[in-house]
JSON list of C-alpha atoms in Angstrom, two decimals:
[
{"chain": "A", "resi": 104, "resn": "UNK", "atom": "CA", "xyz": [20.31, 1.60, 12.11]},
{"chain": "A", "resi": 105, "resn": "UNK", "atom": "CA", "xyz": [23.73, 1.51, 11.16]},
{"chain": "A", "resi": 106, "resn": "UNK", "atom": "CA", "xyz": [26.71, -0.42, 13.24]},
{"chain": "A", "resi": 107, "resn": "UNK", "atom": "CA", "xyz": [30.21, 0.61, 13.20]},
{"chain": "A", "resi": 108, "resn": "UNK", "atom": "CA", "xyz": [32.88, -1.04, 11.35]},
{"chain": "A", "resi": 109, "resn": "UNK", "atom": "CA", "xyz": [35.65, -2.17, 13.64]},
{"chain": "A", "resi": 110, "resn": "UNK", "atom": "CA", "xyz": [38.82, -1.53, 11.48]},
{"chain": "A", "resi": 111, "resn": "UNK", "atom": "CA", "xyz": [41.00, 0.76, 13.58]},
{"chain": "A", "resi": 112, "resn": "UNK", "atom": "CA", "xyz": [40.79, 4.59, 13.99]},
{"chain": "A", "resi": 113, "resn": "UNK", "atom": "CA", "xyz": [38.69, 6.25, 11.36]},
{"chain": "A", "resi": 114, "resn": "UNK", "atom": "CA", "xyz": [36.54, 3.45, 10.83]},
{"chain": "A", "resi": 115, "resn": "UNK", "atom": "CA", "xyz": [33.55, 4.08, 8.57]},
{"chain": "A", "resi": 116, "resn": "UNK", "atom": "CA", "xyz": [29.93, 3.57, 9.45]},
{"chain": "A", "resi": 117, "resn": "UNK", "atom": "CA", "xyz": [28.51, 0.92, 7.22]},
{"chain": "A", "resi": 118, "resn": "UNK", "atom": "CA", "xyz": [24.87, 0.46, 6.48]},
{"chain": "A", "resi": 119, "resn": "UNK", "atom": "CA", "xyz": [22.93, -2.97, 7.39]},
{"chain": "A", "resi": 120, "resn": "UNK", "atom": "CA", "xyz": [21.50, -4.98, 4.71]},
{"chain": "A", "resi": 121, "resn": "UNK", "atom": "CA", "xyz": [17.59, -4.81, 4.54]},
{"chain": "A", "resi": 122, "resn": "UNK", "atom": "CA", "xyz": [15.75, -7.43, 6.73]},
{"chain": "A", "resi": 123, "resn": "UNK", "atom": "CA", "xyz": [14.29, -9.77, 4.34]},
{"chain": "A", "resi": 124, "resn": "UNK", "atom": "CA", "xyz": [10.37, -9.63, 4.79]},
{"chain": "A", "resi": 125, "resn": "UNK", "atom": "CA", "xyz": [9.65, -13.18, 3.29]},
{"chain": "A", "resi": 126, "resn": "UNK", "atom": "CA", "xyz": [11.80, -14.63, 5.92]},
{"chain": "A", "resi": 127, "resn": "UNK", "atom": "CA", "xyz": [10.12, -12.51, 8.87]},
{"chain": "A", "resi": 128, "resn": "UNK", "atom": "CA", "xyz": [6.55, -12.16, 7.83]},
{"chain": "A", "resi": 129, "resn": "UNK", "atom": "CA", "xyz": [5.25, -15.71, 8.96]},
{"chain": "A", "resi": 130, "resn": "UNK", "atom": "CA", "xyz": [6.96, -15.52, 12.50]},
{"chain": "A", "resi": 131, "resn": "UNK", "atom": "CA", "xyz": [5.89, -11.84, 13.01]},
{"chain": "A", "resi": 132, "resn": "UNK", "atom": "CA", "xyz": [2.12, -12.75, 12.48]},
{"chain": "A", "resi": 133, "resn": "UNK", "atom": "CA", "xyz": [2.57, -15.77, 14.64]},
{"chain": "A", "resi": 134, "resn": "UNK", "atom": "CA", "xyz": [3.88, -13.65, 17.42]},
{"chain": "A", "resi": 135, "resn": "UNK", "atom": "CA", "xyz": [0.84, -11.29, 16.92]},
{"chain": "A", "resi": 136, "resn": "UNK", "atom": "CA", "xyz": [-1.76, -14.33, 17.16]},
{"chain": "A", "resi": 137, "resn": "UNK", "atom": "CA", "xyz": [0.06, -15.79, 20.14]},
{"chain": "A", "resi": 138, "resn": "UNK", "atom": "CA", "xyz": [0.10, -12.53, 21.80]},
{"chain": "A", "resi": 139, "resn": "UNK", "atom": "CA", "xyz": [-3.73, -12.57, 21.63]},
{"chain": "A", "resi": 140, "resn": "UNK", "atom": "CA", "xyz": [-4.10, -9.90, 18.78]},
{"chain": "A", "resi": 141, "resn": "UNK", "atom": "CA", "xyz": [-6.78, -11.36, 16.70]},
{"chain": "A", "resi": 142, "resn": "UNK", "atom": "CA", "xyz": [-7.36, -8.45, 14.24]},
{"chain": "A", "resi": 143, "resn": "UNK", "atom": "CA", "xyz": [-3.41, -8.23, 13.28]},
{"chain": "A", "resi": 144, "resn": "UNK", "atom": "CA", "xyz": [-2.93, -8.43, 9.56]},
{"chain": "A", "resi": 145, "resn": "UNK", "atom": "CA", "xyz": [0.41, -8.67, 7.54]},
{"chain": "A", "resi": 146, "resn": "UNK", "atom": "CA", "xyz": [1.27, -7.91, 4.36]},
{"chain": "A", "resi": 147, "resn": "UNK", "atom": "CA", "xyz": [4.52, -7.38, 2.27]},
{"chain": "A", "resi": 148, "resn": "UNK", "atom": "CA", "xyz": [4.24, -4.11, 0.27]},
{"chain": "A", "resi": 149, "resn": "UNK", "atom": "CA", "xyz": [7.02, -4.55, -2.54]},
{"chain": "A", "resi": 150, "resn": "UNK", "atom": "CA", "xyz": [9.38, -1.68, -3.23]},
{"chain": "A", "resi": 151, "resn": "UNK", "atom": "CA", "xyz": [8.53, -0.05, 0.12]},
{"chain": "A", "resi": 152, "resn": "UNK", "atom": "CA", "xyz": [11.14, 0.17, 3.25]},
{"chain": "A", "resi": 153, "resn": "UNK", "atom": "CA", "xyz": [10.01, -0.45, 6.62]},
{"chain": "A", "resi": 154, "resn": "UNK", "atom": "CA", "xyz": [9.35, 3.16, 6.98]},
{"chain": "A", "resi": 155, "resn": "UNK", "atom": "CA", "xyz": [6.44, 2.63, 4.24]},
{"chain": "A", "resi": 156, "resn": "UNK", "atom": "CA", "xyz": [8.71, 4.53, 1.92]},
{"chain": "A", "resi": 157, "resn": "UNK", "atom": "CA", "xyz": [9.41, 3.62, -1.71]},
{"chain": "A", "resi": 158, "resn": "UNK", "atom": "CA", "xyz": [12.79, 2.57, -1.85]},
{"chain": "A", "resi": 159, "resn": "UNK", "atom": "CA", "xyz": [15.14, 1.11, -4.28]},
{"chain": "A", "resi": 160, "resn": "UNK", "atom": "CA", "xyz": [17.36, -0.85, -1.60]},
{"chain": "A", "resi": 161, "resn": "UNK", "atom": "CA", "xyz": [15.49, -0.61, 1.53]},
{"chain": "A", "resi": 162, "resn": "UNK", "atom": "CA", "xyz": [18.90, 0.26, 3.30]},
{"chain": "A", "resi": 163, "resn": "UNK", "atom": "CA", "xyz": [19.15, 2.77, 5.81]},
{"chain": "A", "resi": 164, "resn": "UNK", "atom": "CA", "xyz": [22.00, 4.78, 3.48]},
{"chain": "A", "resi": 165, "resn": "UNK", "atom": "CA", "xyz": [18.97, 5.75, 1.34]},
{"chain": "A", "resi": 166, "resn": "UNK", "atom": "CA", "xyz": [17.11, 7.37, 3.87]},
{"chain": "A", "resi": 167, "resn": "UNK", "atom": "CA", "xyz": [18.30, 10.59, 3.07]},
{"chain": "A", "resi": 168, "resn": "UNK", "atom": "CA", "xyz": [17.43, 10.68, -0.45]},
{"chain": "A", "resi": 169, "resn": "UNK", "atom": "CA", "xyz": [13.80, 9.75, -0.13]},
{"chain": "A", "resi": 170, "resn": "UNK", "atom": "CA", "xyz": [11.45, 12.48, 0.04]},
{"chain": "A", "resi": 171, "resn": "UNK", "atom": "CA", "xyz": [8.20, 10.72, 0.56]},
{"chain": "A", "resi": 172, "resn": "UNK", "atom": "CA", "xyz": [6.63, 10.56, 4.00]},
{"chain": "A", "resi": 173, "resn": "UNK", "atom": "CA", "xyz": [4.57, 7.65, 3.12]},
{"chain": "A", "resi": 174, "resn": "UNK", "atom": "CA", "xyz": [3.97, 5.69, 0.11]},
{"chain": "A", "resi": 175, "resn": "UNK", "atom": "CA", "xyz": [0.29, 5.79, -1.07]},
{"chain": "A", "resi": 176, "resn": "UNK", "atom": "CA", "xyz": [0.22, 1.88, -1.28]},
{"chain": "A", "resi": 177, "resn": "UNK", "atom": "CA", "xyz": [1.10, 2.10, 2.34]},
{"chain": "A", "resi": 178, "resn": "UNK", "atom": "CA", "xyz": [-1.65, 4.37, 3.34]},
{"chain": "A", "resi": 179, "resn": "UNK", "atom": "CA", "xyz": [-4.25, 2.48, 1.34]},
{"chain": "A", "resi": 180, "resn": "UNK", "atom": "CA", "xyz": [-3.40, -0.64, 3.04]},
{"chain": "A", "resi": 181, "resn": "UNK", "atom": "CA", "xyz": [-3.48, 0.90, 6.66]},
{"chain": "A", "resi": 182, "resn": "UNK", "atom": "CA", "xyz": [-6.63, 2.85, 5.78]},
{"chain": "A", "resi": 183, "resn": "UNK", "atom": "CA", "xyz": [-8.38, -0.49, 4.56]},
{"chain": "A", "resi": 184, "resn": "UNK", "atom": "CA", "xyz": [-7.59, -2.23, 7.88]},
{"chain": "A", "resi": 185, "resn": "UNK", "atom": "CA", "xyz": [-8.84, 0.59, 9.81]},
{"chain": "A", "resi": 186, "resn": "UNK", "atom": "CA", "xyz": [-12.10, 0.64, 7.93]},
{"chain": "A", "resi": 187, "resn": "UNK", "atom": "CA", "xyz": [-12.68, -3.16, 8.57]},
{"chain": "A", "resi": 188, "resn": "UNK", "atom": "CA", "xyz": [-12.35, -2.58, 12.26]},
{"chain": "A", "resi": 189, "resn": "UNK", "atom": "CA", "xyz": [-15.67, -0.92, 12.47]}
]
């Protein structure tokens, strides 16, 4: 998401910086476990944004330049998780 700068009339939309995965993954995994989700799996997929697309910055300003729907590495990871559930 983007946020609006508050600098008077004609202020420009400013992209937010990417969410740092390393600072958040432990808390996300803990919240899933605390909620009773024993099958949850978490991983940091380097070079991907939170939409699982290959990205240079991970920022929202980059979205329009990405043609990929989902990165092969993400598909492989999700397929592996699904197959473990059988």
